[in-house]
Amino acid sequence: MLIWGNKQYVVDKIISDNGFHIFTKELAELVRGNEWVDKRWDRFRKEIKGIGPASASEILCHTHPEECAIWNRRAYVGLRYLEVPDLPRHDYQLTGKVYLRIIDVMGSLMEELRRVSL
């Protein structure tokens, strides 16, 4: 698809909007910071433009697969199907506190699936 043809443009835009030094500093803080993930999440989302919850959660889940969860449209649809209450519908609603709750829900779901051996 043509939309995915120029991926370098997206990278250049994120670096241009945030500055290379600031972006790398905030990315390192998100991934390896000493604070709880909710504080790191809120800081990253506040400081970095151009990376939404789906990308930020993918980065966290890639580096910390047992402690974090991916949040995107498919995760929203799946949890909604399972009737999980109070899910964020919009990006701005996904605060660090809400992300912690999602991690907890996904962790409980993972434990239950392991329990029933699926």
PDB file of N, CA and C in Angstrom, residues 61-117:
ATOM      1  N   CYS A  61       5.516  -3.172  25.692  1.00  0.00           N
ATOM      2  CA  CYS A  61       5.251  -4.611  25.698  1.00  0.00           C
ATOM      3  C   CYS A  61       6.390  -5.387  25.042  1.00  0.00           C
ATOM      4  N   HIS A  62       7.034  -4.792  24.073  1.00  0.00           N
ATOM      5  CA  HIS A  62       8.181  -5.455  23.442  1.00  0.00           C
ATOM      6  C   HIS A  62       9.346  -5.575  24.426  1.00  0.00           C
ATOM      7  N   THR A  63       9.570  -4.534  25.213  1.00  0.00           N
ATOM      8  CA  THR A  63      10.701  -4.546  26.140  1.00  0.00           C
ATOM      9  C   THR A  63      10.370  -5.203  27.474  1.00  0.00           C
ATOM     10  N   HIS A  64       9.106  -5.205  27.851  1.00  0.00           N
ATOM     11  CA  HIS A  64       8.662  -5.792  29.125  1.00  0.00           C
ATOM     12  C   HIS A  64       7.413  -6.653  28.891  1.00  0.00           C
ATOM     13  N   PRO A  65       7.533  -7.764  28.164  1.00  0.00           N
ATOM     14  CA  PRO A  65       6.346  -8.534  27.767  1.00  0.00           C
ATOM     15  C   PRO A  65       5.555  -9.139  28.920  1.00  0.00           C
ATOM     16  N   GLU A  66       6.186  -9.409  30.030  1.00  0.00           N
ATOM     17  CA  GLU A  66       5.467 -10.006  31.163  1.00  0.00           C
ATOM     18  C   GLU A  66       4.832  -8.958  32.068  1.00  0.00           C
ATOM     19  N   GLU A  67       5.207  -7.693  31.894  1.00  0.00           N
ATOM     20  CA  GLU A  67       4.713  -6.650  32.790  1.00  0.00           C
ATOM     21  C   GLU A  67       3.817  -5.622  32.118  1.00  0.00           C
ATOM     22  N   CYS A  68       3.787  -5.593  30.799  1.00  0.00           N
ATOM     23  CA  CYS A  68       3.016  -4.569  30.094  1.00  0.00           C
ATOM     24  C   CYS A  68       2.038  -5.222  29.124  1.00  0.00           C
ATOM     25  N   ALA A  69       1.198  -4.395  28.524  1.00  0.00           N
ATOM     26  CA  ALA A  69       0.184  -4.893  27.592  1.00  0.00           C
ATOM     27  C   ALA A  69       0.081  -3.956  26.398  1.00  0.00           C
ATOM     28  N   ILE A  70      -0.288  -4.510  25.277  1.00  0.00           N
ATOM     29  CA  ILE A  70      -0.527  -3.696  24.089  1.00  0.00           C
ATOM     30  C   ILE A  70      -1.948  -3.155  24.155  1.00  0.00           C
ATOM     31  N   TRP A  71      -2.065  -1.870  23.893  1.00  0.00           N
ATOM     32  CA  TRP A  71      -3.378  -1.253  23.828  1.00  0.00           C
ATOM     33  C   TRP A  71      -3.558  -0.670  22.437  1.00  0.00           C
ATOM     34  N   ASN A  72      -4.511  -1.222  21.713  1.00  0.00           N
ATOM     35  CA  ASN A  72      -4.852  -0.714  20.391  1.00  0.00           C
ATOM     36  C   ASN A  72      -6.329  -1.014  20.132  1.00  0.00           C
ATOM     37  N   ARG A  73      -6.762  -0.760  18.934  1.00  0.00           N
ATOM     38  CA  ARG A  73      -8.174  -0.961  18.588  1.00  0.00           C
ATOM     39  C   ARG A  73      -8.608  -2.418  18.801  1.00  0.00           C
ATOM     40  N   ARG A  74      -7.768  -3.348  18.422  1.00  0.00           N
ATOM     41  CA  ARG A  74      -8.129  -4.769  18.587  1.00  0.00           C
ATOM     42  C   ARG A  74      -8.239  -5.151  20.054  1.00  0.00           C
ATOM     43  N   ALA A  75      -7.346  -4.637  20.875  1.00  0.00           N
ATOM     44  CA  ALA A  75      -7.427  -4.914  22.316  1.00  0.00           C
ATOM     45  C   ALA A  75      -8.719  -4.321  22.875  1.00  0.00           C
ATOM     46  N   TYR A  76      -9.052  -3.113  22.436  1.00  0.00           N
ATOM     47  CA  TYR A  76     -10.289  -2.466  22.882  1.00  0.00           C
ATOM     48  C   TYR A  76     -11.506  -3.313  22.501  1.00  0.00           C
ATOM     49  N   VAL A  77     -11.563  -3.738  21.245  1.00  0.00           N
ATOM     50  CA  VAL A  77     -12.700  -4.536  20.772  1.00  0.00           C
ATOM     51  C   VAL A  77     -12.790  -5.853  21.544  1.00  0.00           C
ATOM     52  N   GLY A  78     -11.662  -6.510  21.753  1.00  0.00           N
ATOM     53  CA  GLY A  78     -11.657  -7.779  22.481  1.00  0.00           C
ATOM     54  C   GLY A  78     -12.110  -7.636  23.922  1.00  0.00           C
ATOM     55  N   LEU A  79     -11.596  -6.628  24.613  1.00  0.00           N
ATOM     56  CA  LEU A  79     -11.993  -6.432  26.014  1.00  0.00           C
ATOM     57  C   LEU A  79     -13.439  -5.962  26.117  1.00  0.00           C
ATOM     58  N   ARG A  80     -13.866  -5.207  25.144  1.00  0.00           N
ATOM     59  CA  ARG A  80     -15.275  -4.791  25.135  1.00  0.00           C
ATOM     60  C   ARG A  80     -16.184  -6.004  24.948  1.00  0.00           C
ATOM     61  N   TYR A  81     -15.775  -6.920  24.072  1.00  0.00           N
ATOM     62  CA  TYR A  81     -16.528  -8.157  23.857  1.00  0.00           C
ATOM     63  C   TYR A  81     -16.619  -8.960  25.157  1.00  0.00           C
ATOM     64  N   LEU A  82     -15.551  -8.931  25.941  1.00  0.00           N
ATOM     65  CA  LEU A  82     -15.533  -9.624  27.232  1.00  0.00           C
ATOM     66  C   LEU A  82     -16.223  -8.821  28.338  1.00  0.00           C
ATOM     67  N   GLU A  83     -16.792  -7.696  27.950  1.00  0.00           N
ATOM     68  CA  GLU A  83     -17.569  -6.828  28.844  1.00  0.00           C
ATOM     69  C   GLU A  83     -16.746  -6.252  29.996  1.00  0.00           C
ATOM     70  N   VAL A  84     -15.500  -5.921  29.707  1.00  0.00           N
ATOM     71  CA  VAL A  84     -14.678  -5.210  30.684  1.00  0.00           C
ATOM     72  C   VAL A  84     -15.201  -3.777  30.750  1.00  0.00           C
ATOM     73  N   PRO A  85     -15.542  -3.295  31.947  1.00  0.00           N
ATOM     74  CA  PRO A  85     -16.141  -1.960  32.052  1.00  0.00           C
ATOM     75  C   PRO A  85     -15.107  -0.834  31.969  1.00  0.00           C
ATOM     76  N   ASP A  86     -15.591   0.341  31.642  1.00  0.00           N
ATOM     77  CA  ASP A  86     -14.825   1.592  31.702  1.00  0.00           C
ATOM     78  C   ASP A  86     -13.551   1.592  30.861  1.00  0.00           C
ATOM     79  N   LEU A  87     -13.642   1.104  29.650  1.00  0.00           N
ATOM     80  CA  LEU A  87     -12.491   1.137  28.748  1.00  0.00           C
ATOM     81  C   LEU A  87     -12.396   2.516  28.099  1.00  0.00           C
ATOM     82  N   PRO A  88     -11.185   3.025  27.901  1.00  0.00           N
ATOM     83  CA  PRO A  88     -11.041   4.337  27.255  1.00  0.00           C
ATOM     84  C   PRO A  88     -11.370   4.250  25.768  1.00  0.00           C
ATOM     85  N   ARG A  89     -12.226   5.141  25.310  1.00  0.00           N
ATOM     86  CA  ARG A  89     -12.610   5.146  23.893  1.00  0.00           C
ATOM     87  C   ARG A  89     -11.685   6.022  23.059  1.00  0.00           C
ATOM     88  N   HIS A  90     -11.084   7.009  23.691  1.00  0.00           N
ATOM     89  CA  HIS A  90     -10.264   7.977  22.961  1.00  0.00           C
ATOM     90  C   HIS A  90      -8.851   8.006  23.541  1.00  0.00           C
ATOM     91  N   ASP A  91      -7.889   8.361  22.705  1.00  0.00           N
ATOM     92  CA  ASP A  91      -6.486   8.382  23.125  1.00  0.00           C
ATOM     93  C   ASP A  91      -6.259   9.229  24.372  1.00  0.00           C
ATOM     94  N   TYR A  92      -6.904  10.400  24.428  1.00  0.00           N
ATOM     95  CA  TYR A  92      -6.654  11.295  25.558  1.00  0.00           C
ATOM     96  C   TYR A  92      -7.138  10.708  26.882  1.00  0.00           C
ATOM     97  N   GLN A  93      -8.001   9.708  26.845  1.00  0.00           N
ATOM     98  CA  GLN A  93      -8.509   9.085  28.069  1.00  0.00           C
ATOM     99  C   GLN A  93      -7.549   8.047  28.642  1.00  0.00           C
ATOM    100  N   LEU A  94      -6.552   7.662  27.878  1.00  0.00           N
ATOM    101  CA  LEU A  94      -5.639   6.606  28.318  1.00  0.00           C
ATOM    102  C   LEU A  94      -4.475   7.215  29.102  1.00  0.00           C
ATOM    103  N   THR A  95      -4.730   7.468  30.369  1.00  0.00           N
ATOM    104  CA  THR A  95      -3.708   7.981  31.271  1.00  0.00           C
ATOM    105  C   THR A  95      -2.872   6.818  31.792  1.00  0.00           C
ATOM    106  N   GLY A  96      -1.825   7.143  32.507  1.00  0.00           N
ATOM    107  CA  GLY A  96      -1.006   6.104  33.110  1.00  0.00           C
ATOM    108  C   GLY A  96      -1.790   5.233  34.066  1.00  0.00           C
ATOM    109  N   LYS A  97      -2.679   5.849  34.816  1.00  0.00           N
ATOM    110  CA  LYS A  97      -3.514   5.097  35.758  1.00  0.00           C
ATOM    111  C   LYS A  97      -4.416   4.111  35.015  1.00  0.00           C
ATOM    112  N   VAL A  98      -5.002   4.550  33.919  1.00  0.00           N
ATOM    113  CA  VAL A  98      -5.863   3.680  33.113  1.00  0.00           C
ATOM    114  C   VAL A  98      -5.030   2.569  32.471  1.00  0.00           C
ATOM    115  N   TYR A  99      -3.820   2.908  32.012  1.00  0.00           N
ATOM    116  CA  TYR A  99      -2.950   1.887  31.418  1.00  0.00           C
ATOM    117  C   TYR A  99      -2.596   0.814  32.447  1.00  0.00           C
ATOM    118  N   LEU A 100      -2.346   1.198  33.686  1.00  0.00           N
ATOM    119  CA  LEU A 100      -2.084   0.211  34.745  1.00  0.00           C
ATOM    120  C   LEU A 100      -3.266  -0.731  34.917  1.00  0.00           C
ATOM    121  N   ARG A 101      -4.467  -0.184  34.854  1.00  0.00           N
ATOM    122  CA  ARG A 101      -5.669  -1.015  34.974  1.00  0.00           C
ATOM    123  C   ARG A 101      -5.763  -1.993  33.809  1.00  0.00           C
ATOM    124  N   ILE A 102      -5.451  -1.522  32.606  1.00  0.00           N
ATOM    125  CA  ILE A 102      -5.471  -2.395  31.430  1.00  0.00           C
ATOM    126  C   ILE A 102      -4.436  -3.512  31.582  1.00  0.00           C
ATOM    127  N   ILE A 103      -3.253  -3.168  32.072  1.00  0.00           N
ATOM    128  CA  ILE A 103      -2.224  -4.187  32.317  1.00  0.00           C
ATOM    129  C   ILE A 103      -2.748  -5.226  33.299  1.00  0.00           C
ATOM    130  N   ASP A 104      -3.423  -4.766  34.335  1.00  0.00           N
ATOM    131  CA  ASP A 104      -3.972  -5.678  35.343  1.00  0.00           C
ATOM    132  C   ASP A 104      -5.035  -6.598  34.735  1.00  0.00           C
ATOM    133  N   VAL A 105      -5.931  -6.026  33.942  1.00  0.00           N
ATOM    134  CA  VAL A 105      -6.985  -6.819  33.294  1.00  0.00           C
ATOM    135  C   VAL A 105      -6.366  -7.841  32.342  1.00  0.00           C
ATOM    136  N   MET A 106      -5.412  -7.396  31.529  1.00  0.00           N
ATOM    137  CA  MET A 106      -4.764  -8.314  30.582  1.00  0.00           C
ATOM    138  C   MET A 106      -3.996  -9.407  31.326  1.00  0.00           C
ATOM    139  N   GLY A 107      -3.358  -9.045  32.436  1.00  0.00           N
ATOM    140  CA  GLY A 107      -2.644 -10.039  33.239  1.00  0.00           C
ATOM    141  C   GLY A 107      -3.581 -11.086  33.807  1.00  0.00           C
ATOM    142  N   SER A 108      -4.738 -10.638  34.304  1.00  0.00           N
ATOM    143  CA  SER A 108      -5.735 -11.576  34.825  1.00  0.00           C
ATOM    144  C   SER A 108      -6.248 -12.495  33.726  1.00  0.00           C
ATOM    145  N   LEU A 109      -6.467 -11.932  32.559  1.00  0.00           N
ATOM    146  CA  LEU A 109      -6.915 -12.717  31.414  1.00  0.00           C
ATOM    147  C   LEU A 109      -5.855 -13.755  31.024  1.00  0.00           C
ATOM    148  N   MET A 110      -4.594 -13.348  31.019  1.00  0.00           N
ATOM    149  CA  MET A 110      -3.508 -14.268  30.685  1.00  0.00           C
ATOM    150  C   MET A 110      -3.420 -15.406  31.708  1.00  0.00           C
ATOM    151  N   GLU A 111      -3.551 -15.074  32.985  1.00  0.00           N
ATOM    152  CA  GLU A 111      -3.521 -16.108  34.030  1.00  0.00           C
ATOM    153  C   GLU A 111      -4.667 -17.100  33.858  1.00  0.00           C
ATOM    154  N   GLU A 112      -5.842 -16.590  33.540  1.00  0.00           N
ATOM    155  CA  GLU A 112      -7.000 -17.468  33.355  1.00  0.00           C
ATOM    156  C   GLU A 112      -6.807 -18.379  32.146  1.00  0.00           C
ATOM    157  N   LEU A 113      -6.272 -17.840  31.070  1.00  0.00           N
ATOM    158  CA  LEU A 113      -6.013 -18.665  29.889  1.00  0.00           C
ATOM    159  C   LEU A 113      -4.971 -19.740  30.183  1.00  0.00           C
ATOM    160  N   ARG A 114      -3.962 -19.401  30.947  1.00  0.00           N
ATOM    161  CA  ARG A 114      -2.962 -20.407  31.335  1.00  0.00           C
ATOM    162  C   ARG A 114      -3.589 -21.475  32.226  1.00  0.00           C
ATOM    163  N   ARG A 115      -4.476 -21.039  33.103  1.00  0.00           N
ATOM    164  CA  ARG A 115      -5.120 -21.965  34.026  1.00  0.00           C
ATOM    165  C   ARG A 115      -5.939 -23.011  33.280  1.00  0.00           C
ATOM    166  N   VAL A 116      -6.638 -22.578  32.247  1.00  0.00           N
ATOM    167  CA  VAL A 116      -7.467 -23.517  31.489  1.00  0.00           C
ATOM    168  C   VAL A 116      -6.694 -24.133  30.318  1.00  0.00           C
ATOM    169  N   SER A 117      -5.407 -23.833  30.248  1.00  0.00           N
ATOM    170  CA  SER A 117      -4.488 -24.419  29.252  1.00  0.00           C
ATOM    171  C   SER A 117      -4.879 -24.150  27.812  1.00  0.00           C
TER     172      SER A 117
END
